[in-house]
Amino acid sequence: MRVLRTVVTRLPSIRDSCSYSGGRFEQLEQDYPDLLDLVTTGLRSSEPALRCSCLQACTSFVSCENGQNWLYNNQQAASFIALALLDQSCYVVSEACRLFTILLMIKSPVSDVLDPSAQIKSILSVHTNPSQLFPIIPLLCSTHRMIRARVIEILSVLFSWDPDPIQTLGLRNVQKSPIDGVYRIMLDLSKEMLMAQDGSLDQVMTGVSLLETSIELLKRMDVPDIQEMVQLIVMLIDICLNRYVSMTEGRHIQSLLKTPRMKNNVLQLCLRIIHALILIRPILLEDKHLVQSILTVLQRTDACMDQRVMKSELDLLQASFPYLSCKLQVIQLVIDMMNRDEMDVKGMSLVLATFDVFLNDENISGIESSSLDALVSALQLKFLDTEWDVRDAAIQFVGQLFKEPISEAKVSFALKYNLPLNVLDRISDTEPFVRASAVDVIQNMMRSRQGWDYIQQHQESREFLASRLPSLLYDTEAFVRRATLDAIGCLIEKRSCQGMHMDIESKSQSLK
């Protein structure tokens, strides 16, 4: 059947598509009618592959008028094609959909014969009827983790758009608004799962995940009441950080979270929930207990050195920083975390990305210089770290300060503390990745007016442009040479090659 389809559709490059296909099909219809009968028979074959191939052949027949006429007059084939939408094989259904899509785009009587509208409506009517949905809320108590996760995923999608999720889920509404009602139900269900004295760790994790899913409902509420959820989350954070919990239910959860990893699993979910809540209502950060719980995470090594917790915590701080009144404390805590011996390069990159966001704050210039001095001192140590990827992360952080769109606050910070000079010192680093990153930073500075002025004002940077930059064209590593070429190209484009001397005649490795 696939050969037959190819015979009909394979066209020479200069012939007209329709006329050539029509000629081939007319010859097929006159000389080999048995082959066309096999197509009709194959549409009801027990083999899915054969049914799919016959549908593909029928799809090719639609490309010519003779093929359309054959389908129009073949009621048996038309009925089998219509049934293909109900086929058990997804490949057959997919090919049937492709055929019907083509029919929608052509004007032919065969479109009326093979009109699947009524059948599609009957199929969809079953799936759009809420009464056909089997109860999924009880599945939240399933012993299978993947089933619980899939139910949470379904609820998250449903809560983001369904105008009446209570009806869809078959629940009873006690509120005026269906959105308010289902939020109340989900919050109560989550509390029940968390506070059950005979509950399990799986129930605790599902209860927290249900809180996160309920945020989709809060986004759709005009005046969301989120204080109860916040109190619940703060209690969970205190439990994970081994802080005092007075509630009996809280002590039961504490007994279930026996290992640091279990606590961190809950903690990172709680931090993500607070992050989402703050995006909805930043005024929450006026709650001192909430802010203190957030900052305490930074002080606990066993918590914040977990990559998942660290990322969630730093993402939360980035979103919260403009609204916090304790910016100095936040900066110092993040610096302390950066200086910990347990900090690896991935964590370092997350911390530096956080400082990059902090420097975007419009009030950063009002921060006491002692805090920024401490940041620079910590950063300068990273330029000299024994691990090359830590040095590379520090250099790339400086490069980000000069990237477009240019931030005056970031550029001023970099130039005030002479961070570009630390980068220039790394041009001769033993690690080629570090050398290439340093050259990229200089290129970013060339694109900035303030960065270029700084280069011109310092002898070290002028000497680099005059001699050291061209010499890197002879570096042993190709990506360093490529970074150098890009930097020279930027210098020519932006600054007309000012101050650079290409002494190529006196070198043994000539550029000629």
Coordinates of C-alpha atoms in Angstrom, one line a residue:
M1 CA 0.0 0.0 0.0
R2 CA 2.9 2.4 0.7
V3 CA 4.3 1.6 -2.7
L4 CA 0.9 2.4 -4.2
R5 CA 0.8 5.7 -2.4
T6 CA 4.2 6.5 -3.7
V7 CA 3.3 5.7 -7.2
V8 CA 0.4 8.1 -7.1
T9 CA 2.2 11.0 -5.3
R10 CA 5.8 10.8 -6.6
L11 CA 6.1 13.6 -9.1
P12 CA 8.9 14.8 -11.5
S13 CA 10.1 18.2 -10.5
I14 CA 8.8 20.1 -13.5
R15 CA 5.3 18.5 -13.9
D16 CA 2.1 19.9 -12.5
S17 CA 1.2 18.1 -9.3
C18 CA -2.6 17.7 -9.9
S19 CA -2.5 16.7 -13.5
Y20 CA 0.4 14.2 -13.0
S21 CA -1.3 12.6 -10.0
G22 CA -4.5 12.5 -11.9
G23 CA -2.9 10.7 -14.8
R24 CA -1.3 8.1 -12.6
F25 CA -4.5 7.5 -10.7
E26 CA -6.5 7.2 -14.0
Q27 CA -4.1 4.6 -15.3
L28 CA -4.3 2.8 -12.0
E29 CA -8.1 2.8 -12.1
Q30 CA -8.3 1.5 -15.7
D31 CA -5.5 -1.1 -15.7
Y32 CA -5.3 -2.3 -12.0
P33 CA -8.7 -1.9 -10.4
D34 CA -8.0 -4.9 -8.1
L35 CA -5.3 -2.8 -6.3
L36 CA -7.9 -0.2 -5.5
D37 CA -10.2 -3.0 -4.2
L38 CA -7.4 -4.1 -1.9
V39 CA -7.2 -0.6 -0.5
T40 CA -10.9 -0.7 0.4
T41 CA -10.5 -4.2 2.0
G42 CA -7.3 -3.1 3.8
L43 CA -9.2 -0.3 5.6
R44 CA -11.0 -3.0 7.7
S45 CA -8.0 -5.2 8.2
S46 CA -7.2 -6.6 11.6
E47 CA -3.6 -5.3 11.3
P48 CA -3.1 -1.7 12.4
A49 CA -0.1 -1.2 10.1
L50 CA -2.1 -2.2 7.1
R51 CA -5.1 0.0 8.0
C52 CA -2.7 2.9 8.5
S53 CA -1.0 2.3 5.1
C54 CA -4.4 2.1 3.3
L55 CA -5.4 5.4 4.9
Q56 CA -2.1 6.9 3.7
A57 CA -3.0 5.7 0.2
C58 CA -6.4 7.3 0.4
T59 CA -4.8 10.6 1.6
S60 CA -2.7 10.6 -1.5
F61 CA -5.8 9.9 -3.7
V62 CA -7.2 13.2 -2.5
S63 CA -4.5 15.1 -4.3
C64 CA -6.1 14.5 -7.7
E65 CA -9.7 14.9 -9.0
N66 CA -9.9 11.3 -10.2
G67 CA -8.9 10.1 -6.7
Q68 CA -11.5 12.3 -5.1
N69 CA -14.2 10.9 -7.4
W70 CA -13.2 7.4 -6.5
L71 CA -13.6 8.1 -2.8
Y72 CA -16.9 9.9 -3.4
N73 CA -18.4 6.9 -5.2
N74 CA -16.9 4.3 -2.8
Q75 CA -19.4 4.3 0.1
Q76 CA -17.7 1.3 1.7
A77 CA -14.3 3.0 1.8
A78 CA -15.9 6.2 3.1
S79 CA -17.6 4.4 6.0
F80 CA -14.4 2.7 7.0
I81 CA -12.5 6.0 6.9
A82 CA -15.0 7.6 9.2
L83 CA -14.6 4.7 11.7
A84 CA -10.8 5.3 11.7
L85 CA -11.3 8.0 14.3
L86 CA -12.4 5.4 16.8
D87 CA -9.5 3.0 15.9
Q88 CA -7.5 1.5 18.8
S89 CA -4.2 2.4 17.1
C90 CA -3.1 6.0 17.7
Y91 CA -1.2 5.8 14.3
V92 CA -4.4 5.0 12.5
V93 CA -6.3 7.8 14.3
S94 CA -3.4 10.2 13.5
E95 CA -3.5 9.4 9.8
A96 CA -7.3 9.8 9.7
C97 CA -7.0 13.2 11.3
R98 CA -4.4 14.2 8.6
L99 CA -6.8 13.0 5.9
F100 CA -9.7 15.0 7.3
T101 CA -7.4 18.1 7.7
I102 CA -6.6 17.9 4.0
L103 CA -10.3 17.6 3.1
L104 CA -11.0 20.8 5.1
M105 CA -8.6 22.7 2.8
I106 CA -10.0 21.6 -0.6
K107 CA -13.3 22.3 -2.2
S108 CA -14.7 19.0 -3.4
P109 CA -17.9 16.9 -3.1
V110 CA -15.9 14.3 -1.3
S111 CA -15.7 16.6 1.7
D112 CA -19.4 16.2 2.2
V113 CA -19.3 12.4 2.0
L114 CA -16.3 12.2 4.5
D115 CA -17.6 14.9 6.9
P116 CA -16.6 13.7 10.4
S117 CA -18.2 16.6 12.3
A118 CA -21.1 14.6 13.8
Q119 CA -18.8 11.8 14.9
I120 CA -16.3 14.2 16.4
K121 CA -19.0 16.0 18.3
S122 CA -20.3 12.7 19.8
I123 CA -16.8 11.8 20.9
L124 CA -16.1 15.2 22.5
S125 CA -19.5 15.3 24.2
V126 CA -18.6 12.4 26.3
H127 CA -15.3 14.0 27.5
T128 CA -16.9 17.4 28.1
N129 CA -19.6 16.1 30.3
P130 CA -18.5 16.5 34.0
S131 CA -20.6 13.5 35.0
Q132 CA -18.3 11.3 32.9
L133 CA -15.3 12.2 35.0
F134 CA -14.5 9.5 37.6
P135 CA -13.7 10.8 41.1
I136 CA -10.0 11.7 41.3
I137 CA -9.9 13.3 44.8
P138 CA -9.8 9.9 46.5
L139 CA -6.7 9.1 44.5
L140 CA -4.7 11.7 46.5
C141 CA -4.6 8.9 49.2
S142 CA -3.2 6.3 46.8
T143 CA -0.1 4.4 48.0
H144 CA 1.5 5.0 44.5
R145 CA 3.5 8.1 44.4
M146 CA 3.1 8.5 40.6
I147 CA -0.7 8.4 40.8
R148 CA -0.7 11.1 43.5
A149 CA 1.7 13.2 41.4
R150 CA -0.5 12.9 38.3
V151 CA -3.6 13.9 40.3
I152 CA -1.8 17.0 41.6
E153 CA -0.8 17.8 38.0
I154 CA -4.4 17.4 36.7
L155 CA -5.7 19.6 39.5
S156 CA -3.1 22.3 38.8
V157 CA -4.2 22.5 35.1
L158 CA -7.9 22.3 36.0
F159 CA -7.6 25.1 38.6
S160 CA -5.9 27.4 36.1
W161 CA -8.9 27.7 33.7
D162 CA -12.1 25.8 34.7
P163 CA -14.9 28.3 35.5
D164 CA -16.5 25.8 37.9
P165 CA -14.0 23.2 39.2
I166 CA -16.4 22.2 41.9
Q167 CA -18.9 20.8 39.4
T168 CA -16.2 19.2 37.4
L169 CA -14.8 17.4 40.5
G170 CA -18.3 16.5 41.8
L171 CA -17.8 18.4 45.0
R172 CA -20.3 20.3 47.2
N173 CA -19.9 24.1 47.2
V174 CA -20.4 26.0 50.5
Q175 CA -19.3 29.4 49.1
K176 CA -20.9 31.9 46.7
S177 CA -18.1 31.7 44.3
P178 CA -17.1 28.3 42.8
I179 CA -13.4 29.4 42.9
D180 CA -13.6 30.5 46.5
G181 CA -15.4 27.3 47.3
V182 CA -13.0 24.9 45.8
Y183 CA -10.1 26.8 47.4
R184 CA -11.7 26.4 50.8
I185 CA -12.2 22.6 50.1
M186 CA -8.5 22.2 49.0
L187 CA -7.2 24.1 52.0
D188 CA -9.2 22.0 54.4
L189 CA -8.2 18.8 52.7
S190 CA -4.6 19.8 52.8
K191 CA -4.8 20.6 56.5
E192 CA -6.5 17.3 57.2
M193 CA -3.8 15.4 55.4
L194 CA -1.1 17.3 57.3
M195 CA -2.6 17.2 60.7
A196 CA -3.9 13.6 60.8
Q197 CA -2.4 11.8 63.8
D198 CA -2.3 8.5 62.0
G199 CA -0.9 10.2 58.8
S200 CA 2.2 9.1 56.8
L201 CA 5.0 11.0 55.2
D202 CA 3.4 10.5 51.9
Q203 CA 0.3 12.3 53.2
V204 CA 2.4 15.2 54.4
M205 CA 4.1 15.6 51.0
T206 CA 0.7 15.3 49.2
G207 CA -0.8 17.9 51.5
V208 CA 2.0 20.4 50.9
S209 CA 1.8 19.8 47.1
L210 CA -2.0 20.4 47.3
L211 CA -1.3 23.8 48.9
E212 CA 1.0 24.6 46.0
T213 CA -1.6 23.6 43.5
S214 CA -4.2 25.8 45.2
I215 CA -2.2 28.9 44.4
E216 CA -3.7 28.6 40.9
L217 CA -7.0 29.3 42.5
L218 CA -5.7 32.3 44.5
K219 CA -4.5 33.9 41.2
R220 CA -8.1 33.9 40.0
M221 CA -9.7 35.4 43.2
D222 CA -10.4 39.1 43.4
V223 CA -9.5 39.4 47.1
P224 CA -7.6 36.2 48.1
D225 CA -7.5 35.4 51.8
I226 CA -4.1 33.7 52.1
Q227 CA -3.3 34.3 55.7
E228 CA -4.4 30.8 56.8
M229 CA -2.2 29.2 54.2
V230 CA 0.8 31.4 55.2
Q231 CA 0.4 30.4 58.9
L232 CA 0.4 26.8 57.8
I233 CA 3.5 27.2 55.7
V234 CA 5.4 29.1 58.4
M235 CA 4.6 26.2 60.8
L236 CA 6.0 23.7 58.3
I237 CA 9.2 25.8 57.8
D238 CA 9.7 25.9 61.6
I239 CA 9.3 22.2 61.7
C240 CA 11.9 21.6 59.0
L241 CA 14.3 23.9 60.8
N242 CA 13.8 22.2 64.1
R243 CA 12.4 25.3 65.7
Y244 CA 9.9 25.1 68.5
V245 CA 6.4 24.0 67.5
S246 CA 3.6 24.2 70.1
M247 CA 0.9 22.5 68.2
T248 CA 0.3 18.8 68.8
E249 CA -0.3 18.2 65.1
G250 CA 3.0 20.0 64.3
R251 CA 4.9 17.7 66.6
H252 CA 3.4 14.7 64.8
I253 CA 4.7 16.0 61.5
Q254 CA 8.1 16.6 63.1
S255 CA 8.2 12.9 64.1
L256 CA 7.6 11.9 60.5
L257 CA 10.4 14.0 59.1
K258 CA 13.3 11.9 60.5
T259 CA 16.1 12.8 58.2
P260 CA 17.5 16.1 56.8
R261 CA 16.6 15.0 53.3
M262 CA 13.0 14.5 54.3
K263 CA 12.9 17.9 55.9
N264 CA 14.5 19.5 52.9
N265 CA 11.9 17.9 50.6
V266 CA 9.1 19.7 52.5
L267 CA 11.2 22.9 53.0
Q268 CA 11.9 23.5 49.3
L269 CA 8.2 23.1 48.5
C270 CA 7.3 25.6 51.3
L271 CA 9.7 28.1 49.9
R272 CA 8.3 27.7 46.4
I273 CA 4.8 28.3 47.8
I274 CA 5.8 31.5 49.6
H275 CA 7.5 32.7 46.5
A276 CA 4.3 32.3 44.5
L277 CA 2.2 33.9 47.3
I278 CA 4.5 37.0 47.4
L279 CA 4.1 37.5 43.7
I280 CA 0.3 37.7 44.4
R281 CA 0.5 39.8 47.5
P282 CA 3.9 41.4 48.3
I283 CA 2.4 42.9 51.4
L284 CA 2.9 39.5 53.1
L285 CA 6.5 40.5 53.7
E286 CA 5.3 42.8 56.5
D287 CA 4.8 39.7 58.5
K288 CA 8.0 39.6 60.7
H289 CA 7.5 36.0 61.6
L290 CA 7.3 35.0 58.0
V291 CA 10.4 37.0 57.1
Q292 CA 12.4 35.6 60.0
S293 CA 11.5 32.1 58.9
I294 CA 12.7 32.8 55.4
L295 CA 16.0 34.3 56.6
T296 CA 16.6 31.5 59.1
V297 CA 16.9 29.0 56.2
L298 CA 20.1 30.9 55.2
Q299 CA 21.6 30.3 58.6
R300 CA 21.1 26.5 58.6
T301 CA 23.9 24.7 56.7
D302 CA 22.1 21.4 56.5
A303 CA 19.2 23.1 54.8
C304 CA 20.6 25.8 52.5
M305 CA 23.5 23.7 51.3
D306 CA 21.0 21.4 49.7
Q307 CA 20.9 22.6 46.0
R308 CA 17.1 22.3 45.8
V309 CA 16.5 24.3 49.0
M310 CA 19.3 26.8 48.0
K311 CA 17.7 27.5 44.6
S312 CA 14.2 27.9 46.1
E313 CA 15.5 30.2 48.9
L314 CA 17.5 32.4 46.5
D315 CA 14.7 32.6 44.0
L316 CA 12.4 33.7 46.9
L317 CA 14.9 36.4 48.0
Q318 CA 15.2 37.7 44.5
A319 CA 11.5 38.2 44.3
S320 CA 11.2 39.6 47.9
F321 CA 14.3 42.0 47.9
P322 CA 12.5 45.1 46.6
Y323 CA 9.9 44.8 49.4
L324 CA 12.1 43.9 52.3
S325 CA 13.1 46.5 55.0
C326 CA 16.0 44.3 56.2
K327 CA 18.1 44.5 53.0
L328 CA 21.4 44.8 54.9
Q329 CA 20.7 41.6 56.9
V330 CA 19.8 39.7 53.7
I331 CA 23.0 40.8 51.9
Q332 CA 25.1 39.8 54.8
L333 CA 23.4 36.4 55.2
V334 CA 23.9 35.6 51.5
I335 CA 27.6 36.7 51.7
D336 CA 28.0 34.4 54.7
M337 CA 26.5 31.5 52.8
M338 CA 28.8 32.2 49.8
N339 CA 31.9 32.0 52.1
R340 CA 31.0 28.6 53.5
D341 CA 33.5 25.8 52.9
E342 CA 30.6 23.6 51.6
M343 CA 29.8 25.9 48.8
D344 CA 30.4 24.4 45.4
V345 CA 30.4 26.1 42.0
K346 CA 26.7 25.5 41.3
G347 CA 25.8 27.1 44.5
M348 CA 28.3 29.9 43.8
S349 CA 26.6 30.6 40.5
L350 CA 23.2 30.8 42.2
V351 CA 24.5 33.2 44.8
L352 CA 26.1 35.5 42.3
A353 CA 23.0 35.5 40.1
T354 CA 21.1 36.6 43.2
F355 CA 23.5 39.4 43.8
D356 CA 23.1 40.4 40.2
V357 CA 19.3 40.8 40.9
F358 CA 19.9 42.6 44.1
L359 CA 22.0 45.2 42.3
N360 CA 19.0 45.9 40.0
D361 CA 17.2 47.3 43.0
E362 CA 16.6 51.1 42.6
N363 CA 17.5 51.7 46.3
I364 CA 20.7 49.8 46.2
S365 CA 22.7 53.0 46.1
G366 CA 21.3 53.7 49.6
I367 CA 22.7 50.5 51.1
E368 CA 25.5 51.1 53.6
S369 CA 28.9 50.7 51.8
S370 CA 30.1 48.3 54.5
S371 CA 27.7 45.6 53.2
L372 CA 28.9 46.1 49.6
D373 CA 32.5 46.2 50.8
A374 CA 31.9 42.8 52.4
L375 CA 30.5 41.5 49.1
V376 CA 33.5 42.7 47.1
S377 CA 35.9 41.2 49.6
A378 CA 34.2 37.8 49.3
L379 CA 34.2 38.2 45.5
Q380 CA 37.9 39.0 45.3
L381 CA 38.7 35.8 47.1
K382 CA 36.8 33.9 44.5
F383 CA 39.0 35.4 41.8
L384 CA 41.9 33.5 43.5
D385 CA 40.1 30.3 44.3
T386 CA 41.9 27.0 43.7
E387 CA 39.0 25.7 41.6
W388 CA 39.0 27.1 38.1
D389 CA 35.2 27.0 37.7
V390 CA 34.8 29.2 40.8
R391 CA 37.2 31.7 39.3
D392 CA 35.2 31.5 36.1
A393 CA 31.9 32.1 37.9
A394 CA 33.3 35.2 39.6
I395 CA 34.5 36.6 36.2
Q396 CA 31.2 35.9 34.5
F397 CA 29.4 37.7 37.3
V398 CA 31.4 40.8 36.5
G399 CA 30.7 40.4 32.8
Q400 CA 26.9 40.3 33.6
L401 CA 27.2 43.7 35.2
F402 CA 28.1 45.3 31.8
K403 CA 25.6 43.3 29.6
E404 CA 22.7 45.0 27.8
P405 CA 20.3 46.4 28.8
I406 CA 22.9 48.5 30.7
S407 CA 22.1 49.1 34.3
E408 CA 23.7 52.3 35.7
A409 CA 23.7 50.8 39.2
K410 CA 25.5 47.6 38.2
V411 CA 28.1 49.4 36.1
S412 CA 28.7 52.0 38.9
F413 CA 29.2 49.2 41.4
A414 CA 31.7 47.3 39.2
L415 CA 33.7 50.4 38.4
K416 CA 33.6 51.8 42.0
Y417 CA 35.3 48.7 43.3
N418 CA 37.6 48.2 40.3
L419 CA 36.3 44.7 39.5
P420 CA 37.5 44.9 35.9
L421 CA 41.1 45.0 37.2
N422 CA 40.5 41.7 38.9
V423 CA 39.3 40.3 35.6
L424 CA 42.3 41.6 33.8
D425 CA 44.5 39.7 36.3
R426 CA 42.9 36.5 35.1
I427 CA 43.8 37.0 31.5
S428 CA 47.0 35.0 32.1
D429 CA 45.1 32.3 34.1
T430 CA 46.4 28.7 33.6
E431 CA 42.8 27.5 32.8
P432 CA 41.8 28.4 29.2
F433 CA 38.1 28.7 30.1
V434 CA 38.9 31.4 32.6
R435 CA 41.0 33.2 30.0
A436 CA 38.2 33.1 27.5
S437 CA 35.7 34.4 30.1
A438 CA 38.0 37.3 31.0
V439 CA 38.2 38.3 27.3
D440 CA 34.4 38.2 27.1
V441 CA 34.1 40.6 30.0
I442 CA 36.4 43.1 28.3
Q443 CA 34.3 42.8 25.2
N444 CA 31.2 43.6 27.3
M445 CA 32.9 46.6 28.7
M446 CA 33.7 47.9 25.2
R447 CA 30.0 48.0 24.4
S448 CA 29.3 50.2 27.5
R449 CA 30.2 53.9 27.4
Q450 CA 31.2 53.9 31.1
G451 CA 33.1 50.7 30.6
W452 CA 35.1 52.1 27.7
D453 CA 35.9 55.2 29.6
Y454 CA 37.2 53.1 32.4
I455 CA 39.4 51.1 30.1
Q456 CA 40.9 54.3 28.7
Q457 CA 41.6 55.8 32.2
H458 CA 43.6 52.8 33.5
Q459 CA 47.1 51.9 32.3
E460 CA 46.5 48.2 32.9
S461 CA 43.5 48.1 30.6
R462 CA 45.2 50.3 27.9
E463 CA 48.2 48.0 27.9
F464 CA 45.9 45.0 27.5
L465 CA 44.3 46.4 24.4
A466 CA 47.6 47.6 23.0
S467 CA 49.5 44.3 23.2
R468 CA 48.0 41.5 25.3
L469 CA 44.7 41.2 23.5
P470 CA 46.3 40.7 20.0
S471 CA 48.8 38.2 21.5
L472 CA 45.9 36.0 22.6
L473 CA 45.3 35.3 18.9
Y474 CA 48.1 32.8 19.4
D475 CA 46.6 31.1 22.5
T476 CA 46.9 27.3 22.6
E477 CA 43.1 26.9 22.9
A478 CA 40.8 27.6 20.0
F479 CA 37.9 29.0 22.1
V480 CA 40.3 31.6 23.6
R481 CA 41.4 32.6 20.1
R482 CA 37.7 32.8 19.1
A483 CA 36.8 35.0 22.1
T484 CA 39.8 37.2 21.2
L485 CA 38.6 37.6 17.6
D486 CA 35.1 38.5 18.8
A487 CA 36.6 41.1 21.2
I488 CA 38.8 42.6 18.4
G489 CA 35.7 42.7 16.1
C490 CA 33.8 44.5 18.8
L491 CA 36.6 46.9 19.3
I492 CA 36.7 47.7 15.5
E493 CA 32.9 48.0 15.4
K494 CA 32.4 50.1 18.5
R495 CA 35.6 52.0 19.0
S496 CA 37.4 52.0 15.6
C497 CA 40.2 49.8 16.8
Q498 CA 41.5 52.6 19.1
G499 CA 44.7 51.9 21.0
M500 CA 45.4 48.4 19.6
H501 CA 48.7 47.6 17.9
M502 CA 48.9 44.5 15.7
D503 CA 52.7 43.9 15.5
I504 CA 52.4 40.9 13.2
E505 CA 55.5 41.4 11.1
S506 CA 58.0 40.8 13.9
K507 CA 56.3 37.6 15.1
S508 CA 57.2 34.1 13.9
Q509 CA 53.5 33.2 13.8
S510 CA 52.4 35.8 11.3
L511 CA 48.7 36.5 10.6
K512 CA 49.4 36.9 6.9

